[in-house]
C-alpha cells in the first residue's frame, strides 16, 4: 500500500518559491492501476518523483506499507528504489553506452540479484531480437519497452510510469499500455501512470486528478 | 551571423564552467609560449651584457677601414648591417669623435639619456666625467675646447672595454701596435664633426655564420674571398688581420654553444608546459564538441545550414583566439616578471629582462609576442578543425548471441574517459617526468633538497676562522690586517723574510680592548717579527732563508739607503734570523690560559711592559724554557713594497711562560691565542708588542659572545661587523636560492597539472552527469558511484607514475652506462662523446639521483588531489535526482 500524508514540495525560497505540490494526501492499495492526470505543470510528475524517491519532500510523509520513504537517507532511498520500485520515464533514460540487455540487467546487477526472470521479461516484451543493440539503434517503442523491462527486472511491487507513451507514436503507445495493463492484471503490480491523455486514464482502474499542486 | 553569435552567447552563458576551462587552457598555452620566448631573449641579453665587451660578438670589426672596404664586405654578405665609429682626436687622454649606428650594432651602453642628435649636444663616458670632476647630469652643460655643449647622454663603455680607463686602443693602433682584441669607441661623442677623422672603425654584424668554428672560418670560400679582398686594401699582413677575423668566427661558435645550453628552466617549461597546454586545448575542445552534439543536432533539425554552423564555429574560434591571445599576453607577462623577480632577488641574477629593443637580441630571436600569438591561435584553429573533421566512432554491435557484460565492465563503459583520460595520463606523464627531471637537475643528486627538508645546514656559519654557532660567537668585528711582504726562497716559504706595511692605521690598542664588555675578546696577529740570534739555535724553527742571491738583491734594491748594508758582517742580515709570528690578545684572554701553563707564569704587567712574552703551541710543548731571553725585531717594508724602510730591535725579552693548549680546549681560545700554521707562536698584548718595538701592534679582531654596541670602535679603527644573524639570513637565502629553481618548477607544474589534469576530472564528471543521474534513478547510491569514479580517476596518476618511472629509470640506466663509457669515448676522440659533452646530460652526476622518492611524492600528491576533486565534484549529485536527470537529458 502506498500512502501519503500532506505531502508538499516547494521549489525555491522566499518570494520566488513555487509550490509544485501542496498537501497531497492519498492512499493506493496493492495491485491498483492508477492514472494521475492533470494539465501540464500541475504537479503530477512531482508527485511521482516524490513517490519514487527521486526527489525529497519539503513537508509531509509518504509510506510504502510500513516504510516511511520520506525519512530515508540517500543511500537507503537508493536501495529502496532499487528493490521495490520500478520507474519508467517519458524519455526512456537508457544509458547510451550500454546495450539493451545491459540496460535491462543493470538494476539486477546493482542489487546483486540473479535476474532469473530476464529471459521471460525479454520474450514477453518482444525484445529477443534486439537485446544486443544499443539504444540509438532502437525505435522509440523498442526503447520504451527496454525501459519497462529494466523497471521490471528486480520484480518491484510498484511501477511508476511518467508519461510512458508521451514520446511514442500511437501504435507504440498502445503496445506499451497493453503491456502495462497485462502486468497489472497478471502480476498484480501496483502501477501509477502519470498522463495527460484521457484515453489512457480511462483504461486505468482509478484516476487521481491534480490541479495546481493539489489533489482534486 | 548575428543568429550564430546569439546562439553561441546563450550556449556559453549556460556552460560557464566549460567556457572557463577552455579559456584557461588557451590562455595557458599563450602564456607559456610567451614566457619561454621572453626567457630566451633574456638569456641572449644576459650573454651579451656579460660577454660583449670582453670577447666581442659575431661580427667583423675593421680598423682604419674606408668606404671601399665597407662596400666589399657588404657586397659579399647580404645579411650584414654596418655601423661606423670615427675618431677625430683626443681631449686629454680621451678620444672624441662621432658614430653612425642606425641599428645600434655597437651597443653603446647609456647610463642615462640618449646619444646626441644636434651639433650642440654631446654624450660622454662616465670615466671622462669622473676624470673631469664633472658632477652634473644629462641636460647640464659641459665645455670642451672652450665650447659649451649639452650633455644628452652619459655612456658606460670604457669600463667594459677591458682596457685602461682613458686609453683608447685606436690610439695604440696608430702607433703600430698589435690590433687590440677589444672593441673601442671614442669616449666623447658628438653628433657631427667636420674634417677627416684620424681613425675609423667599421662594425659589421651577421658577417659570421653562427656555427662556424675557427677552423671552418679559415677554410670557408666566403671568408677567403672577403679576406683576399680586404687584405689587398689594408696595410696589415693578412695573417694578423685573419686573427681578428677568425676570432670573430670563434666567438660565433662560442655563442652558438651558449645558445644550445641556455635557459634550461625556460626550455623545460616550454617543452613540458607547451605540450601539456596543447593537449589540454585539444581535449577541452573535444569534450565541448562532444557535449554539444545534442545542441548541434537540434540546430540541424530546425534548419541551420552547414555553412551557418561552420560560421558559428569560426566565430567562436576567432573569439577564443582573440581572448586567449590578449589574456595570455597579460598572464604571460605577469608570470615572466614574477620569475624574473625571483631570479633577481633570490638567485642573485642581474636585473636583465627579455624586454629589449636591442638589435642584437631582436635579430637573433623571434618576437615573443608575435610567436606566441601565432602559435596559440594556430593550435586553437587546428584543434577546432580536427574536432570538426573527426569521424564519430560508431558503436560496434555485439554478436547476436553475445552475453551481456558484467556490472563492473558496464560501469567502466559508462564512465569511459576515452581521449580525455588518455590525454590526462599523457599530460601527467609529461609533468611527472619534468618535475623529477627538474628535481634531479636543480638539486644535484637530490642531496640539497633533502638537506633543506631535513633542516640540516647547507653551509656552516664561519667567520673569523671559527664556526660562530659552535663557538657561541654572536658578533665578529674585524678590520683588514696589515699587509705583509715576503721575500725569500720559493722552495722554503717558511723561511721568508717578512716586512710590515708602513702606513697601517686600523685596529685599536689596549686602552679600548680593556674597555670591551667582558663577553668580548680582542685579538691581533703580527706576521713580521723575527728573532735575532748570534748562534744557530736548533730549538728555534723557521730560520729565515737568504740563500738565494736574487733574494738578497731584491731586498737591497728596494731598501732604504741606510739598509744597504743589511747583509754586511755584523749587521742584522748576517746573523741567524728566525721568524717569530706573534699573536696579540687582550689581558682577560691571556689570563684564561693560566690552566695551560707548562712552565713559568703569566705576569700581565711584565708582558705589557714588553719585558716578558709568552710562547704558545697547540701541537707540541714548545722548545722553550721560562726565563730564556730572546731579542726580537720587526721590519717595515719599503715604498715599492719590497725592501726595508725601517727595523726596530727590542731589548732582550724573557719567556714568561710556556703554554700548551690541548685539543680539548675551546676553539675560540685557540683562535685568539694561537697560530695553527706554525709549530709555536709568541703571544703578548698590543701594549707589550709596542713596547718591544714590533710594528702595527694593534688588535684587529673582536669576538663577542653577545650583541654589543659597535659604536665603541672609533671610525679610525675601520672595524666591520659580521653577526650570526646576518650569516643565518644569508644561509637561509642561499638555501632558498638553491631551492628557488625547484620551487619555481613545482609552481609551474602545479599550474599545468591543474589545467591539464585536475580540470579534466571535473569536466569528465560534468560530462557524465546524465549517466550518473540515470544510475541513481535506477537505485545506485552516490557512494557506489563515487567508488567507481574514484577507481577510474585514481588509475590515471598511478599509470602515469608507472610509465614515468619506467621512462626515467630507463633514461637513468642509459645515462649511467653512457657516463661509464664516456671517458673511453672521449679519449678515443669519438665525435659523439664530444657532442654529448656539450649537452646537459654530462653535468653533475645527477643521474645518480634516487628516483623513487620524488615519484612517490608525486603520486601521493596527485592521488590526494584526485580524491578530493572527485569527491567534491560528486557533491552536487546529492538530493534531487529528478532535476539532474532533466538537465542531463538536455545535454544528451
mmCIF file of C-alpha atoms in Angstrom, chain A residues 11 49 53-56 74-75 78-79 81-82 87 89-99 101-103 105-107 109-110 112 118 129 131-134 136-137 150-151, chain B residues 395-407 409-411 413-414 416 770-772 774-784 877-883 885 889 892:
data_model
loop_
_atom_site.group_PDB
_atom_site.id
_atom_site.type_symbol
_atom_site.label_atom_id
_atom_site.label_comp_id
_atom_site.label_asym_id
_atom_site.label_seq_id
_atom_site.Cartn_x
_atom_site.Cartn_y
_atom_site.Cartn_z
ATOM 1 C CA UNK A 11 10.950 24.842 -5.247
ATOM 2 C CA UNK A 49 9.160 11.737 -8.271
ATOM 3 C CA UNK A 53 12.355 8.763 -4.033
ATOM 4 C CA UNK A 54 13.758 10.751 -6.902
ATOM 5 C CA UNK A 55 13.127 13.949 -5.006
ATOM 6 C CA UNK A 56 12.804 14.981 -1.371
ATOM 7 C CA UNK A 74 20.243 8.996 0.278
ATOM 8 C CA UNK A 75 21.732 5.506 0.274
ATOM 9 C CA UNK A 78 18.522 4.357 -3.394
ATOM 10 C CA UNK A 79 18.378 0.844 -2.031
ATOM 11 C CA UNK A 81 14.186 2.341 -5.077
ATOM 12 C CA UNK A 82 16.370 -0.446 -6.413
ATOM 13 C CA UNK A 87 10.436 3.672 -12.783
ATOM 14 C CA UNK A 89 10.435 7.632 -17.788
ATOM 15 C CA UNK A 90 8.899 9.515 -20.658
ATOM 16 C CA UNK A 91 12.249 9.864 -22.370
ATOM 17 C CA UNK A 92 13.308 6.258 -21.653
ATOM 18 C CA UNK A 93 16.598 7.372 -19.975
ATOM 19 C CA UNK A 94 18.586 4.419 -21.151
ATOM 20 C CA UNK A 95 22.348 4.539 -20.839
ATOM 21 C CA UNK A 96 23.565 5.055 -24.395
ATOM 22 C CA UNK A 97 26.878 3.279 -23.754
ATOM 23 C CA UNK A 98 25.183 0.001 -22.836
ATOM 24 C CA UNK A 99 23.226 -2.432 -24.985
ATOM 25 C CA UNK A 101 20.372 -6.219 -22.466
ATOM 26 C CA UNK A 102 22.871 -4.420 -20.281
ATOM 27 C CA UNK A 103 20.399 -1.646 -19.603
ATOM 28 C CA UNK A 105 20.080 -6.136 -16.331
ATOM 29 C CA UNK A 106 21.614 -3.051 -14.706
ATOM 30 C CA UNK A 107 19.237 -2.837 -11.708
ATOM 31 C CA UNK A 109 23.371 -6.247 -11.016
ATOM 32 C CA UNK A 110 23.223 -3.231 -8.776
ATOM 33 C CA UNK A 112 23.271 -8.267 -6.818
ATOM 34 C CA UNK A 118 15.375 -11.811 -17.574
ATOM 35 C CA UNK A 129 15.967 -9.959 -31.450
ATOM 36 C CA UNK A 131 18.728 -7.069 -26.896
ATOM 37 C CA UNK A 132 22.261 -6.715 -28.198
ATOM 38 C CA UNK A 133 21.608 -3.388 -29.865
ATOM 39 C CA UNK A 134 22.390 -0.005 -28.420
ATOM 40 C CA UNK A 136 20.484 4.591 -30.537
ATOM 41 C CA UNK A 137 19.830 1.594 -32.779
ATOM 42 C CA UNK A 150 14.592 -2.563 -16.879
ATOM 43 C CA UNK A 151 11.940 -1.375 -14.460
ATOM 44 C CA UNK B 395 29.467 1.615 -31.518
ATOM 45 C CA UNK B 396 30.118 -1.914 -32.672
ATOM 46 C CA UNK B 397 27.080 -4.078 -32.026
ATOM 47 C CA UNK B 398 27.937 -7.303 -30.212
ATOM 48 C CA UNK B 399 27.006 -10.555 -31.902
ATOM 49 C CA UNK B 400 23.501 -11.877 -31.637
ATOM 50 C CA UNK B 401 24.420 -14.459 -29.050
ATOM 51 C CA UNK B 402 26.917 -12.367 -27.153
ATOM 52 C CA UNK B 403 26.473 -12.319 -23.410
ATOM 53 C CA UNK B 404 25.865 -9.007 -21.697
ATOM 54 C CA UNK B 405 28.884 -7.618 -19.818
ATOM 55 C CA UNK B 406 29.057 -7.708 -16.066
ATOM 56 C CA UNK B 407 28.350 -4.714 -13.819
ATOM 57 C CA UNK B 409 32.520 -3.651 -17.194
ATOM 58 C CA UNK B 410 29.239 -1.877 -17.783
ATOM 59 C CA UNK B 411 30.116 0.888 -15.341
ATOM 60 C CA UNK B 413 32.000 1.578 -20.196
ATOM 61 C CA UNK B 414 29.551 4.185 -18.921
ATOM 62 C CA UNK B 416 34.828 5.588 -20.088
ATOM 63 C CA UNK B 770 23.330 12.320 -17.176
ATOM 64 C CA UNK B 771 24.683 8.828 -16.737
ATOM 65 C CA UNK B 772 25.148 9.434 -13.027
ATOM 66 C CA UNK B 774 20.223 7.562 -14.633
ATOM 67 C CA UNK B 775 22.186 5.214 -12.412
ATOM 68 C CA UNK B 776 20.928 6.952 -9.307
ATOM 69 C CA UNK B 777 17.391 6.763 -10.661
ATOM 70 C CA UNK B 778 17.891 3.014 -11.058
ATOM 71 C CA UNK B 779 18.972 2.702 -7.442
ATOM 72 C CA UNK B 780 22.734 3.105 -7.464
ATOM 73 C CA UNK B 781 23.818 5.075 -4.422
ATOM 74 C CA UNK B 782 26.136 8.078 -4.669
ATOM 75 C CA UNK B 783 28.731 6.229 -2.613
ATOM 76 C CA UNK B 784 28.769 3.362 -5.096
ATOM 77 C CA UNK B 877 24.660 14.911 -7.168
ATOM 78 C CA UNK B 878 23.175 14.523 -3.717
ATOM 79 C CA UNK B 879 19.478 15.209 -3.324
ATOM 80 C CA UNK B 880 17.451 15.996 -6.375
ATOM 81 C CA UNK B 881 17.797 13.149 -8.861
ATOM 82 C CA UNK B 882 14.849 14.251 -10.977
ATOM 83 C CA UNK B 883 16.330 17.693 -11.558
ATOM 84 C CA UNK B 885 18.094 13.815 -14.795
ATOM 85 C CA UNK B 889 18.700 14.873 -20.754
ATOM 86 C CA UNK B 892 22.095 14.439 -24.406
#
